[in-house]
mmCIF file of C-alpha atoms in Angstrom:
data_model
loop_
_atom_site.group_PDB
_atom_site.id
_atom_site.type_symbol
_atom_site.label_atom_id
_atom_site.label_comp_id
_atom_site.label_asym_id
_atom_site.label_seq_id
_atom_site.Cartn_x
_atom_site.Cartn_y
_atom_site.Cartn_z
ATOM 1 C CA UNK A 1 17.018 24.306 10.405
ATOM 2 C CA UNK A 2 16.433 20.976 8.471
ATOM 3 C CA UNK A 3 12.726 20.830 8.619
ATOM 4 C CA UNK A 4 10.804 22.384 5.888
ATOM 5 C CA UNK A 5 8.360 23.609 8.874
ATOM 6 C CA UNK A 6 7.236 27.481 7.541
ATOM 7 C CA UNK A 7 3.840 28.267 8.145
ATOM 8 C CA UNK A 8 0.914 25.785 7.546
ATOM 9 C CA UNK A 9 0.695 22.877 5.357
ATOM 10 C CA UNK A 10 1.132 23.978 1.776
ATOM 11 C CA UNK A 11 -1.902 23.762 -0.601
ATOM 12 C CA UNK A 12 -1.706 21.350 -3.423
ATOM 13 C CA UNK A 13 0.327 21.896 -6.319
ATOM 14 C CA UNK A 14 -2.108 23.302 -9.046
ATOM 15 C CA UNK A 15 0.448 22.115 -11.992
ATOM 16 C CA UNK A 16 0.410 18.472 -10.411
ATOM 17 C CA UNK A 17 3.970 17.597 -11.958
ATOM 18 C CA UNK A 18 4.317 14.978 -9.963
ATOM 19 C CA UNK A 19 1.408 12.772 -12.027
ATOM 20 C CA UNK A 20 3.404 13.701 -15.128
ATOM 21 C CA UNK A 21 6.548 12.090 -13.877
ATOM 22 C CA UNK A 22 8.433 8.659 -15.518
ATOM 23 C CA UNK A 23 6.225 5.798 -13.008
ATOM 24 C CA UNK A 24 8.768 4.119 -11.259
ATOM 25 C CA UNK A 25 8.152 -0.181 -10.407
ATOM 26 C CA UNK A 26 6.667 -1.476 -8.347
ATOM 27 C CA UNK A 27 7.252 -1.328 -4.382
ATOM 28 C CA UNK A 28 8.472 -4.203 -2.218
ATOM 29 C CA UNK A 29 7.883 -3.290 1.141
ATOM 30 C CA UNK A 30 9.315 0.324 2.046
ATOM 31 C CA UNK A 31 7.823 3.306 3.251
ATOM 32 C CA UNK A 32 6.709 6.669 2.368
ATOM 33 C CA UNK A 33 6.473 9.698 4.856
ATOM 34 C CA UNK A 34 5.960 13.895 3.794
ATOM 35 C CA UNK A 35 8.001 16.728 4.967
ATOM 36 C CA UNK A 36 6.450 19.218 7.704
ATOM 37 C CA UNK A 37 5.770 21.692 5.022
ATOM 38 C CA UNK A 38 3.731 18.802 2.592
ATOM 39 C CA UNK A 39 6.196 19.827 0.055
ATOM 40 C CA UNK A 40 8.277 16.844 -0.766
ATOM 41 C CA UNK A 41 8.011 13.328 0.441
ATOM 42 C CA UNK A 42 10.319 10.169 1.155
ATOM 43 C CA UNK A 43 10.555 7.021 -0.542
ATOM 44 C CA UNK A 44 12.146 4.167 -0.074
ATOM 45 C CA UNK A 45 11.995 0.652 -0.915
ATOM 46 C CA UNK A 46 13.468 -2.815 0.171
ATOM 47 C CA UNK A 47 14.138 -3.976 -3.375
ATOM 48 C CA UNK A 48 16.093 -0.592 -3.386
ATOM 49 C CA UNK A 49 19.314 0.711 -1.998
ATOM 50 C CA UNK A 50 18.530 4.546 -2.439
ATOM 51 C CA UNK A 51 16.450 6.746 -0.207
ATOM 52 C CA UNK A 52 14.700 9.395 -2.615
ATOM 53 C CA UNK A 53 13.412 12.886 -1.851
ATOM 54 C CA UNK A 54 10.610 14.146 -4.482
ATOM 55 C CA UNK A 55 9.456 17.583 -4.721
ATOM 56 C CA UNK A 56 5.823 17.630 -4.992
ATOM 57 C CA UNK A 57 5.990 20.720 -7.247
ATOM 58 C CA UNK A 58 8.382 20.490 -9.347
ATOM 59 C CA UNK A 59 8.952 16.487 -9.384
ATOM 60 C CA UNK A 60 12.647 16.681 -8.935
ATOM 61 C CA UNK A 61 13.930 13.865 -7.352
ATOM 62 C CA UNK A 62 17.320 13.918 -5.120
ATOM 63 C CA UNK A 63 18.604 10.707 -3.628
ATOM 64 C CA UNK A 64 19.802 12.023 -0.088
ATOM 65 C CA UNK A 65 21.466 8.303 0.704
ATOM 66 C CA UNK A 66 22.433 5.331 -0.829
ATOM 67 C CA UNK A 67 23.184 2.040 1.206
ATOM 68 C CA UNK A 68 24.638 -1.310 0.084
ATOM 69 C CA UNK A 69 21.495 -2.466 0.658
ATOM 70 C CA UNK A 70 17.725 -2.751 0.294
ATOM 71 C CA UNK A 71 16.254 0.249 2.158
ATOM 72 C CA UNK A 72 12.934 -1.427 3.803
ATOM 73 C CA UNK A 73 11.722 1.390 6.587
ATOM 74 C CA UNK A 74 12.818 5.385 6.538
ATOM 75 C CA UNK A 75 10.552 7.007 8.924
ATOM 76 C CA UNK A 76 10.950 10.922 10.104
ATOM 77 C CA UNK A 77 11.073 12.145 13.436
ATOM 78 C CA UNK A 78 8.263 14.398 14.832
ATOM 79 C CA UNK A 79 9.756 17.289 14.937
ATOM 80 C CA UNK A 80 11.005 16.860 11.353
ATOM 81 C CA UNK A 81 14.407 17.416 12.139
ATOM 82 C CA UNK A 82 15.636 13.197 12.064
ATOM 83 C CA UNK A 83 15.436 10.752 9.630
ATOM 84 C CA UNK A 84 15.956 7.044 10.952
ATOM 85 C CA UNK A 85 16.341 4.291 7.845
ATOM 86 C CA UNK A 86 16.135 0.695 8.546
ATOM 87 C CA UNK A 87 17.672 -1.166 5.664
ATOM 88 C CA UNK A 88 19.387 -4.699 5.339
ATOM 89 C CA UNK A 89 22.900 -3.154 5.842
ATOM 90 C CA UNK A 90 22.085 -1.839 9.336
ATOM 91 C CA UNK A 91 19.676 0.995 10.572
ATOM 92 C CA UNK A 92 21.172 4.431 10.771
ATOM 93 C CA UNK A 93 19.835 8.266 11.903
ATOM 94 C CA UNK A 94 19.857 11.214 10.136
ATOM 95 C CA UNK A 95 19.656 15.034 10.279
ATOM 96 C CA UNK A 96 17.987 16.659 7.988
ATOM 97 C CA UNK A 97 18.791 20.108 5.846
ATOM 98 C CA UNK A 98 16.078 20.436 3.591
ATOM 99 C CA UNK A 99 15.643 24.273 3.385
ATOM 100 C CA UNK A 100 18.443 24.933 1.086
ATOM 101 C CA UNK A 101 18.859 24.709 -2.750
ATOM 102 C CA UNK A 102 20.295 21.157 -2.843
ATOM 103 C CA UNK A 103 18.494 18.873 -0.284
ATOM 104 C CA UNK A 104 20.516 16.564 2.052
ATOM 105 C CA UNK A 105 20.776 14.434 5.366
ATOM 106 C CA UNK A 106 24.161 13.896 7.518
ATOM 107 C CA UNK A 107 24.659 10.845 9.198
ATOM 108 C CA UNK A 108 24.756 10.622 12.808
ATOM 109 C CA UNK A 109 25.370 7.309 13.506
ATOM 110 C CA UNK A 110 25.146 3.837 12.383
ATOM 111 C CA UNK A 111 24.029 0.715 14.636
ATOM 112 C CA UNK A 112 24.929 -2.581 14.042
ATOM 113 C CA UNK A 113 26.475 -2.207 10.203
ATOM 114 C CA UNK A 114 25.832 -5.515 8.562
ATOM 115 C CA UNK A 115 22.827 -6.427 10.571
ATOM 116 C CA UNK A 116 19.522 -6.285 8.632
ATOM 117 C CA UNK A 117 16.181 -4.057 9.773
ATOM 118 C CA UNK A 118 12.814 -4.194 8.550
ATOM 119 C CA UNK A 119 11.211 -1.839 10.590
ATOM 120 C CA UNK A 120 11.847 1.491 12.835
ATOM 121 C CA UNK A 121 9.512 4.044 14.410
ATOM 122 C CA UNK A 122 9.984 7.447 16.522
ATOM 123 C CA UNK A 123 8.601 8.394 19.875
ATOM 124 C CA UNK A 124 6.451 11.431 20.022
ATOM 125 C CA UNK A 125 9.239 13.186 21.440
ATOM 126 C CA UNK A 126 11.591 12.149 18.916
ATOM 127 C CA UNK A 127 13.846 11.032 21.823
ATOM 128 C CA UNK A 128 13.717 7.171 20.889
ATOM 129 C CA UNK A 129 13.329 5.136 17.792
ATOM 130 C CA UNK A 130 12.699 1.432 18.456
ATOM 131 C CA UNK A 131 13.679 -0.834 15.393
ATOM 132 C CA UNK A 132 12.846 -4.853 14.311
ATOM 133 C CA UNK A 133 15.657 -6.820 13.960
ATOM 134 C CA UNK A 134 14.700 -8.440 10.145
ATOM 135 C CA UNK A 135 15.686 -12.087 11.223
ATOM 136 C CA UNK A 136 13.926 -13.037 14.698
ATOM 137 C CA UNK A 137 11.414 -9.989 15.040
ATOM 138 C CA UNK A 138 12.817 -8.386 18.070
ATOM 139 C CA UNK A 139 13.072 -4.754 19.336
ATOM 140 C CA UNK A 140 15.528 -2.622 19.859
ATOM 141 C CA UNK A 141 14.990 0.965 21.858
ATOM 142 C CA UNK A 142 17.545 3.137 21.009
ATOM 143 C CA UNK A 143 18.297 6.830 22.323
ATOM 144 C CA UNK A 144 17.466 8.302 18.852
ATOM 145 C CA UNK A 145 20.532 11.435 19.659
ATOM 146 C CA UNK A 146 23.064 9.212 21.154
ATOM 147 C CA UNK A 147 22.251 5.784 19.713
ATOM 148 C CA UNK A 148 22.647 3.695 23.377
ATOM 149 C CA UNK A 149 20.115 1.161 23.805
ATOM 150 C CA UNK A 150 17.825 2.171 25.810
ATOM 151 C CA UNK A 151 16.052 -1.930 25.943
ATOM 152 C CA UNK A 152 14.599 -4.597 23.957
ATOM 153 C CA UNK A 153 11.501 -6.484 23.323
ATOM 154 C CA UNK A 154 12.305 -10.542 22.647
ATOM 155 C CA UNK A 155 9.284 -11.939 23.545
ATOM 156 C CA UNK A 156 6.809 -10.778 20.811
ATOM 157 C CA UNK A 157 8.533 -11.349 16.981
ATOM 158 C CA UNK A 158 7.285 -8.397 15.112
ATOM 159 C CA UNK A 159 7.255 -8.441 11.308
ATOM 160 C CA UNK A 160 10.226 -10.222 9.998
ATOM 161 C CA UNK A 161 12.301 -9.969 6.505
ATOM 162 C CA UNK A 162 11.046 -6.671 5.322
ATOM 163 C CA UNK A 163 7.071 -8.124 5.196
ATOM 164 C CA UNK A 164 6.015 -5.360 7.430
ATOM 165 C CA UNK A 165 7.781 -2.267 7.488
ATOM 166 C CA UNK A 166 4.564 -0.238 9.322
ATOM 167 C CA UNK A 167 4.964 -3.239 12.073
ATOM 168 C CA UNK A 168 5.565 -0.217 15.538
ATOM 169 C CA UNK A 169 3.463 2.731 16.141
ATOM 170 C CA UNK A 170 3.712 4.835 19.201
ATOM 171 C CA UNK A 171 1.525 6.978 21.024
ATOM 172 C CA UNK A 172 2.398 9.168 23.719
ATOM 173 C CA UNK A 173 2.098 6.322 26.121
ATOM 174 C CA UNK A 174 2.218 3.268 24.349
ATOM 175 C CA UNK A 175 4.558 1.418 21.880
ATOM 176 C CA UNK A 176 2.045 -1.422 19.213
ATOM 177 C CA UNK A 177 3.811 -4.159 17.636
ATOM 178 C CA UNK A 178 2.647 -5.879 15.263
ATOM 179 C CA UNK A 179 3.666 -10.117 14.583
ATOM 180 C CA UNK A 180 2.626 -13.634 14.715
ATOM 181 C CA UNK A 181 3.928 -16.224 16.653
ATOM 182 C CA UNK A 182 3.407 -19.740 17.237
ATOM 183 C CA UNK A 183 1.398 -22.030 14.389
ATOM 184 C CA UNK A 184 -0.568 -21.813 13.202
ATOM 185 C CA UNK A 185 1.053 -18.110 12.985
ATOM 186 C CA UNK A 186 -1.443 -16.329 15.339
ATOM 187 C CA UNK A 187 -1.824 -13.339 14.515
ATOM 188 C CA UNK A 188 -1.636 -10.236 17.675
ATOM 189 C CA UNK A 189 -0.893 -6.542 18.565
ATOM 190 C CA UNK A 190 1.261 -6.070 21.741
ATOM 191 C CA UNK A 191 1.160 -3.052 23.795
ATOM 192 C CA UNK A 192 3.948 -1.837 25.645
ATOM 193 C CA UNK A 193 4.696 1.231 28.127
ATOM 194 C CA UNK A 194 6.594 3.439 25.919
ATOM 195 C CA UNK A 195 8.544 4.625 29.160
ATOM 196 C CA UNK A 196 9.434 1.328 30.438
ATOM 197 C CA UNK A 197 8.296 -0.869 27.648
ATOM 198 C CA UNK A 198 6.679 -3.563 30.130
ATOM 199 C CA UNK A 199 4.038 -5.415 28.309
ATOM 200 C CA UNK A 200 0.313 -3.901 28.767
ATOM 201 C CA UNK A 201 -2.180 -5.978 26.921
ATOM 202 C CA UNK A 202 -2.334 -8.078 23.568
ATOM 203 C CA UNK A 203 -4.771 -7.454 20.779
ATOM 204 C CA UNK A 204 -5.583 -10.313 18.798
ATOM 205 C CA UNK A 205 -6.654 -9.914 14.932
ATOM 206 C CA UNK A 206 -8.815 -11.973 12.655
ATOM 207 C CA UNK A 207 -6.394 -11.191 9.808
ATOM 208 C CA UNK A 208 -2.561 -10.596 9.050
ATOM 209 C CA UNK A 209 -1.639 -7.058 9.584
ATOM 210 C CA UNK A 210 0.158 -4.758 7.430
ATOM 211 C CA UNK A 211 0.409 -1.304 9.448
ATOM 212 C CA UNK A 212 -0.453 -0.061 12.690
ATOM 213 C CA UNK A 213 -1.177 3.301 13.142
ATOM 214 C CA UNK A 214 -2.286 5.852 16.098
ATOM 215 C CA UNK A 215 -4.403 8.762 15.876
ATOM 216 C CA UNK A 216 -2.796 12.148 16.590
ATOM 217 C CA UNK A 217 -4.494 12.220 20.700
ATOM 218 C CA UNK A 218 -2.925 8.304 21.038
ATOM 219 C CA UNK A 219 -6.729 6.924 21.818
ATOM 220 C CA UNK A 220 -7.386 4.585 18.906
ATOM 221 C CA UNK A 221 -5.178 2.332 17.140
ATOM 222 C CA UNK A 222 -5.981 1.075 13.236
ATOM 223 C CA UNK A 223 -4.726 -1.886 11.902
ATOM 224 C CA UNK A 224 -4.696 -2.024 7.718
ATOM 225 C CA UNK A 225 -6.025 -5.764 7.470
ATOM 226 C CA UNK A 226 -5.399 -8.617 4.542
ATOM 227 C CA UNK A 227 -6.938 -11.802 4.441
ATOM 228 C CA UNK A 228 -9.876 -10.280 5.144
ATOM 229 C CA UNK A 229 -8.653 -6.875 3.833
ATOM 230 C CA UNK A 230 -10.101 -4.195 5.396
ATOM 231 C CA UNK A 231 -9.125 -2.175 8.897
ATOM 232 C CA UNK A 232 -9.603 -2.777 12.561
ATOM 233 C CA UNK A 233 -9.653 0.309 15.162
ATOM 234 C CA UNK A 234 -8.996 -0.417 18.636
ATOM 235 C CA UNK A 235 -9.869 2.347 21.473
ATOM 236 C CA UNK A 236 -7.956 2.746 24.392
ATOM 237 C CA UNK A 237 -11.422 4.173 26.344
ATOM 238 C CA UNK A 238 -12.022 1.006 27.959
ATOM 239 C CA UNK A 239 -8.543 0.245 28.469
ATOM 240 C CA UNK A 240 -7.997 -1.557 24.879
ATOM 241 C CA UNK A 241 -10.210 -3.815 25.617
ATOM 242 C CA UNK A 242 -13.611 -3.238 23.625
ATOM 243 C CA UNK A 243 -13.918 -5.477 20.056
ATOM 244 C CA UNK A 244 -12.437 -3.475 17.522
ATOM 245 C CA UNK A 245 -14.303 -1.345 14.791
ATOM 246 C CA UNK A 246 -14.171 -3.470 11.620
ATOM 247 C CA UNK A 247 -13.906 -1.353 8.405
ATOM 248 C CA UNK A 248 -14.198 -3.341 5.312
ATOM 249 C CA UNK A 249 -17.077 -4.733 3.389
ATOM 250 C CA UNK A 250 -18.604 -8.241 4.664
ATOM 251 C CA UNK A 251 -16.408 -11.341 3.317
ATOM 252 C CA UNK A 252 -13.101 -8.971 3.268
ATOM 253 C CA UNK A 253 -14.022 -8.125 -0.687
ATOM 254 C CA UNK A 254 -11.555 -4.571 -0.228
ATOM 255 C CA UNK A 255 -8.194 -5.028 -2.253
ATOM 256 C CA UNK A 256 -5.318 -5.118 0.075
ATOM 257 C CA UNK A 257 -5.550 -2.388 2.955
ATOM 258 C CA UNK A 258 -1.736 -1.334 2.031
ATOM 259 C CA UNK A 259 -1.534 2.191 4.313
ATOM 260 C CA UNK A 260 -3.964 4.048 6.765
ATOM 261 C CA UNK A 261 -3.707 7.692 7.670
ATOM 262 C CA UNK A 262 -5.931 9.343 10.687
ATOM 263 C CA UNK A 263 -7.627 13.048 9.900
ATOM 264 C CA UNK A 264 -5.663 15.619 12.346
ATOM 265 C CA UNK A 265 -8.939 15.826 14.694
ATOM 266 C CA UNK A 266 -8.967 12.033 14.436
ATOM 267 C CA UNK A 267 -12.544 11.648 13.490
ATOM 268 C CA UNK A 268 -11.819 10.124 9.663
ATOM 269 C CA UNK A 269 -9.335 7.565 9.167
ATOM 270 C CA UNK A 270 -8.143 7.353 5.360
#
């Protein structure tokens, strides 16, 4: 198997290796996502044609794929078995073999060589990946095994030329984009059935986004904030439709809300 999923989440390294590591520069978009096991984590980066794999105890780093090409998204599938990377040479799955001495990922397929991505995100199931097209904003749905489109989304431009690479989340039920449209650039979240992606409901924000994120049960949605920084948490109790939670303080003085993370039992939201 190509998951790194034995057991429970490992405990922290206690030699912290990774601290000790050469800094690398600074990140242009991109993404970062852990392994299963919490044991390694991805990293890539749009100003950066590699996709690296660092070992969180020993701070070895393997590239597992090189593009011609900025790599702005890499995102891994639920069950930890994928890896989908949306770069500016195309967008492109994945499997995984990362339980063996010398890490590495076989390609699957390739869509649309030559066309650039800024954004991708799996399904729960791991059955779909839906992907922004870097130039106009719109969505593709692909079947993540087979890579047929499955639909697309052209009304809603999500984030465009790498600016938001956290720009889709899915839940169970739902599909969030994240975009502007119009001037003066209004800023909204769209909703969409993540069976038939039909349009449910918009969400408008206060600020520009810079990642959407669901907690694990699908009923709240965060939204890292800039201008104000800060976060916004939507609940899908009332059917979306309740003001958001703001978190911030008053005035947006937080730095730039870069990434969000929910606690497993979604009651904290990092």
């Amino acid at each position: 198997g190509g998951s790194r999923r034995s057991g429970p989440p490992a405990a922290a390294p206690p030699n912290r290796k990774l601290r000790e590591a050469t800094g690398s520069k600074h990140m242009w978009g991109g993404s970062i996502s852990f392994t299963l096991d919490a044991k390694a984590m991805l990293l890539s980066d749009c100003a950066n044609r590699e996709l690296a794999l660092w070992d969180l105890e020993t701070a070895e780093r393997t590239v597992l794929v090189e593009r011609s090409d900025g790599i702005c998204a890499s995102v891994l599938a639920p069950d930890g078995d994928s890896l989908c990377i949306a770069a500016r040479d195309g967008l492109a799955m994945f499997r995984l073999s990362l339980d063996v001495a010398e890490p590495s990922c076989e390609k699957v397929w390739d869509a649309q060589s030559g066309t650039a991505f800024s954004a991708a995100a799996f399904s729960r199931d791991s059955k779909t990946v839906a992907a922004v097209l870097s130039e106009s904003g719109a969505i593709e749905i692909f079947d993540a095994r087979t890579n047929s489109k499955q639909a697309a989304i052209e009304d809603f431009p999500a984030g465009r030329h790498g600016e938001y690479s956290g720009a889709l989340a899915f839940s169970d039920d739902v599909l969030a984009v994240g975009g502007r449209r119009g001037k003066p650039n209004t800023k909204q979240v769209q909703l969409y059935s993540a069976d038939s992606f039909e349009k449910l409901r918009t969400l408008d924000l206060t600020g520009n986004f810079v990642q959407l994120v669901f907690s694990p049960d699908g009923s709240q949605l965060a939204v890292a904030m800039s201008h104000p920084a800060g976060a916004l948490v939507f609940s899908a109790g009332n059917d979306w439709a309740d003001p958001p939670l703001r978190l911030g303080t008053p005035g947006g003085e937080w730095p730039l809300t870069r990434s969000l993370a929910f606690s497993p039992d979604a009651r904290m939201l990092c």
